[in-house]
Amino acid sequence: MYKAFFKRLLDFFTALTILIIASPIFILAFILLTIANKGKAFFVQARPGKNEKVFKIIKFKTMTDEKDANGELLSDAERLTKVGSMVRKTSLDEIPQLINVLKGDMSLIGPRPLLVQYLPLYNEKQKRRHLVRPGITGWAQVNGRNAISWEKKFDLDVWYVDNCSFILDVKILWLTVMKVIKRDDISSATSATMEFFEGN
């Protein structure tokens, strides 16, 4: 009953409440990132959701679009602005995804929505991560986030799908708050963001 009905109801009202309370921070981050990114405060990208239905995820934009002499984007570390770094470390870049939660594209808690081009690369077990709505945070995020391997991350995602409950969601939410306060596992060991998944 929780997974089929109450989870979505709680998602909607919780997201709406957080968005209202956090609106001053939202506006401040919007202004600072608009200046830092020369007019672009938001990052919008296609991501697969529940049952692999593609939607547009909304996040605060923490990196510029600067390119080298050959027209190629600079590395993540080079494009990450000081304001963007602060926003990412405090996880404020995730706030606009509350709009996705209100729309029903996402849940507060679930497997993170990854890139569309990864869809053909999953094995049958890994594909099961799309049986539920993707989340702003999830079981993999509180158990390593960007500091664990893709295989471990997918195992944790599928475990969540099989064990989703109200108690588990409350636990994940609490652990997420602790992670944000401690600023744990923001980056992988070799990159400012997680390396691309290249298949099994």
Short mmCIF file of C-alpha atoms in Angstrom, two decimals:
data_model
loop_
_atom_site.label_atom_id
_atom_site.label_comp_id
_atom_site.label_asym_id
_atom_site.label_seq_id
_atom_site.Cartn_x
_atom_site.Cartn_y
_atom_site.Cartn_z
CA MET A 1 0.00 0.00 0.00
CA TYR A 2 2.82 2.42 0.86
CA LYS A 3 4.76 1.79 -2.35
CA ALA A 4 1.65 1.93 -4.54
CA PHE A 5 -0.13 4.95 -3.04
CA PHE A 6 1.10 6.65 0.15
CA LYS A 7 4.69 7.13 -1.08
CA ARG A 8 3.52 9.36 -3.93
CA LEU A 9 1.20 11.30 -1.60
CA LEU A 10 3.99 11.92 0.91
CA ASP A 11 6.37 12.86 -1.91
CA PHE A 12 4.04 15.57 -3.20
CA PHE A 13 3.24 17.27 0.09
CA THR A 14 6.78 16.97 1.48
CA ALA A 15 8.30 18.39 -1.72
CA LEU A 16 5.82 21.27 -1.73
CA THR A 17 6.56 22.08 1.93
CA ILE A 18 10.35 21.96 1.45
CA LEU A 19 10.14 24.10 -1.69
CA ILE A 20 8.14 26.77 0.15
CA ILE A 21 10.45 26.78 3.19
CA ALA A 22 13.60 26.75 1.03
CA SER A 23 12.37 29.42 -1.41
CA PRO A 24 14.71 32.18 -0.04
CA ILE A 25 17.73 29.85 -0.48
CA PHE A 26 16.40 28.82 -3.90
CA ILE A 27 16.18 32.45 -5.03
CA LEU A 28 19.64 33.33 -3.66
CA ALA A 29 21.24 30.31 -5.37
CA PHE A 30 19.45 31.21 -8.60
CA ILE A 31 20.86 34.76 -8.55
CA LEU A 32 24.43 33.71 -7.67
CA LEU A 33 24.52 30.92 -10.26
CA THR A 34 23.03 33.17 -12.95
CA ILE A 35 25.96 35.55 -12.39
CA ALA A 36 28.61 32.78 -12.13
CA ASN A 37 27.34 30.96 -15.23
CA LYS A 38 26.74 34.11 -17.26
CA GLY A 39 22.98 33.81 -17.45
CA LYS A 40 22.36 30.08 -16.95
CA ALA A 41 21.23 29.03 -13.48
CA PHE A 42 19.57 25.74 -14.40
CA PHE A 43 20.80 22.48 -15.88
CA VAL A 44 18.07 20.57 -17.74
CA GLN A 45 18.69 17.12 -19.19
CA ALA A 46 16.73 14.08 -20.38
CA ARG A 47 16.79 11.20 -17.91
CA PRO A 48 14.95 7.85 -17.78
CA GLY A 49 12.35 7.54 -15.04
CA LYS A 50 9.94 4.83 -13.94
CA ASN A 51 9.57 2.11 -16.59
CA GLU A 52 12.33 3.93 -18.53
CA LYS A 53 10.00 6.80 -19.46
CA VAL A 54 12.21 9.78 -20.32
CA PHE A 55 11.65 13.12 -18.56
CA LYS A 56 13.57 16.39 -18.15
CA ILE A 57 15.46 16.63 -14.86
CA ILE A 58 16.02 20.11 -13.40
CA LYS A 59 19.10 20.94 -11.31
CA PHE A 60 21.08 24.03 -10.49
CA LYS A 61 23.94 24.43 -12.96
CA THR A 62 27.27 24.18 -11.13
CA MET A 63 29.62 24.14 -14.12
CA THR A 64 30.18 26.57 -16.98
CA ASP A 65 30.15 25.63 -20.67
CA GLU A 66 33.74 26.73 -21.27
CA LYS A 67 35.58 24.98 -24.11
CA ASP A 68 39.19 24.62 -25.18
CA ALA A 69 40.76 25.79 -28.46
CA ASN A 70 39.39 22.70 -30.25
CA GLY A 71 35.83 23.37 -29.18
CA GLU A 72 35.83 20.56 -26.59
CA LEU A 73 34.43 21.12 -23.12
CA LEU A 74 37.08 21.62 -20.45
CA SER A 75 37.32 19.06 -17.65
CA ASP A 76 34.66 19.03 -14.92
CA ALA A 77 37.15 20.39 -12.38
CA GLU A 78 38.05 23.32 -14.66
CA ARG A 79 34.41 24.20 -15.36
CA LEU A 80 33.24 23.92 -11.74
CA THR A 81 32.81 27.48 -10.45
CA LYS A 82 33.43 28.58 -6.86
CA VAL A 83 29.73 29.19 -6.38
CA GLY A 84 28.96 25.89 -8.10
CA SER A 85 31.37 24.05 -5.82
CA MET A 86 29.69 25.50 -2.74
CA VAL A 87 26.23 24.65 -4.08
CA ARG A 88 27.32 21.09 -4.87
CA LYS A 89 29.03 20.51 -1.50
CA THR A 90 25.85 21.55 0.31
CA SER A 91 23.69 19.55 -2.18
CA LEU A 92 21.70 22.71 -2.98
CA ASP A 93 22.00 21.80 -6.66
CA GLU A 94 19.35 19.15 -6.00
CA ILE A 95 16.63 21.59 -4.82
CA PRO A 96 15.07 22.23 -8.28
CA GLN A 97 14.36 18.49 -8.54
CA LEU A 98 11.55 19.09 -6.05
CA ILE A 99 9.71 20.44 -9.11
CA ASN A 100 10.23 17.04 -10.76
CA VAL A 101 8.78 15.41 -7.63
CA LEU A 102 5.70 17.64 -7.75
CA LYS A 103 5.21 16.74 -11.41
CA GLY A 104 5.45 13.03 -10.64
CA ASP A 105 8.63 12.43 -12.64
CA MET A 106 10.58 11.62 -9.49
CA SER A 107 10.27 10.60 -5.86
CA LEU A 108 12.13 12.07 -2.91
CA ILE A 109 13.78 8.67 -2.44
CA GLY A 110 14.70 6.11 -5.08
CA PRO A 111 17.52 5.15 -7.46
CA ARG A 112 19.16 8.24 -8.96
CA PRO A 113 18.07 8.97 -12.56
CA LEU A 114 21.11 8.46 -14.80
CA LEU A 115 21.84 9.21 -18.46
CA VAL A 116 19.58 7.98 -21.26
CA GLN A 117 22.56 6.55 -23.14
CA TYR A 118 23.15 4.10 -20.30
CA LEU A 119 19.86 2.26 -20.96
CA PRO A 120 21.28 -0.28 -23.48
CA LEU A 121 24.26 -0.96 -21.19
CA TYR A 122 22.38 -2.39 -18.19
CA ASN A 123 22.08 -6.11 -17.62
CA GLU A 124 18.68 -7.59 -16.74
CA LYS A 125 19.18 -7.19 -12.99
CA GLN A 126 20.34 -3.57 -13.28
CA LYS A 127 17.32 -2.67 -15.43
CA ARG A 128 15.12 -3.36 -12.42
CA ARG A 129 16.22 -0.04 -10.93
CA HIS A 130 13.63 1.54 -13.24
CA LEU A 131 10.67 -0.30 -11.69
CA VAL A 132 10.18 2.63 -9.30
CA ARG A 133 10.35 6.41 -9.67
CA PRO A 134 13.92 7.72 -9.48
CA GLY A 135 14.79 9.75 -6.42
CA ILE A 136 16.61 12.90 -5.34
CA THR A 137 18.42 10.67 -2.87
CA GLY A 138 18.53 6.92 -2.43
CA TRP A 139 20.03 3.85 -0.80
CA ALA A 140 23.16 4.05 -2.98
CA GLN A 141 23.65 7.74 -2.12
CA VAL A 142 23.75 7.08 1.63
CA ASN A 143 26.05 4.10 1.11
CA GLY A 144 28.83 5.74 -0.87
CA ARG A 145 27.28 8.08 -3.45
CA ASN A 146 30.04 8.91 -6.00
CA ALA A 147 32.75 7.08 -4.05
CA ILE A 148 31.59 3.54 -4.91
CA SER A 149 31.73 1.54 -8.14
CA TRP A 150 28.90 1.47 -10.65
CA GLU A 151 28.30 -2.24 -9.95
CA LYS A 152 27.94 -1.62 -6.21
CA LYS A 153 25.68 1.35 -6.86
CA PHE A 154 23.36 -0.70 -9.08
CA ASP A 155 23.24 -3.55 -6.55
CA LEU A 156 22.13 -1.06 -3.90
CA ASP A 157 19.51 0.44 -6.26
CA VAL A 158 17.96 -2.96 -6.98
CA TRP A 159 18.02 -3.86 -3.27
CA TYR A 160 16.01 -0.69 -2.62
CA VAL A 161 13.45 -1.62 -5.27
CA ASP A 162 12.93 -4.99 -3.56
CA ASN A 163 12.82 -3.60 -0.01
CA CYS A 164 11.11 -0.21 -0.35
CA SER A 165 9.14 0.73 2.78
CA PHE A 166 8.18 3.78 4.82
CA ILE A 167 10.71 2.92 7.53
CA LEU A 168 13.50 2.50 4.97
CA ASP A 169 12.64 5.82 3.33
CA VAL A 170 12.75 7.61 6.69
CA LYS A 171 16.14 6.01 7.38
CA ILE A 172 17.50 7.11 3.98
CA LEU A 173 16.19 10.63 4.49
CA TRP A 174 17.91 10.87 7.88
CA LEU A 175 21.19 9.45 6.56
CA THR A 176 21.02 11.90 3.64
CA VAL A 177 20.78 14.84 6.03
CA MET A 178 23.82 13.50 7.89
CA LYS A 179 25.75 13.09 4.61
CA VAL A 180 24.94 16.66 3.58
CA ILE A 181 26.06 18.03 6.95
CA LYS A 182 29.33 16.04 6.82
CA ARG A 183 29.73 16.63 3.04
CA ASP A 184 30.64 12.98 2.50
CA ASP A 185 31.23 11.23 -0.84
CA ILE A 186 30.58 14.27 -3.05
CA SER A 187 33.10 13.21 -5.68
CA SER A 188 34.62 10.01 -6.99
CA ALA A 189 38.30 9.32 -6.33
CA THR A 190 39.38 10.55 -9.77
CA SER A 191 36.85 13.15 -10.91
CA ALA A 192 34.72 16.09 -9.75
CA THR A 193 31.73 14.03 -10.87
CA MET A 194 31.13 10.31 -11.31
CA GLU A 195 32.93 8.75 -14.28
CA PHE A 196 30.77 7.61 -17.20
CA PHE A 197 29.29 4.11 -17.05
CA GLU A 198 30.68 2.06 -19.93
CA GLY A 199 28.76 -1.16 -19.44
CA ASN A 200 29.38 -4.42 -17.66
#
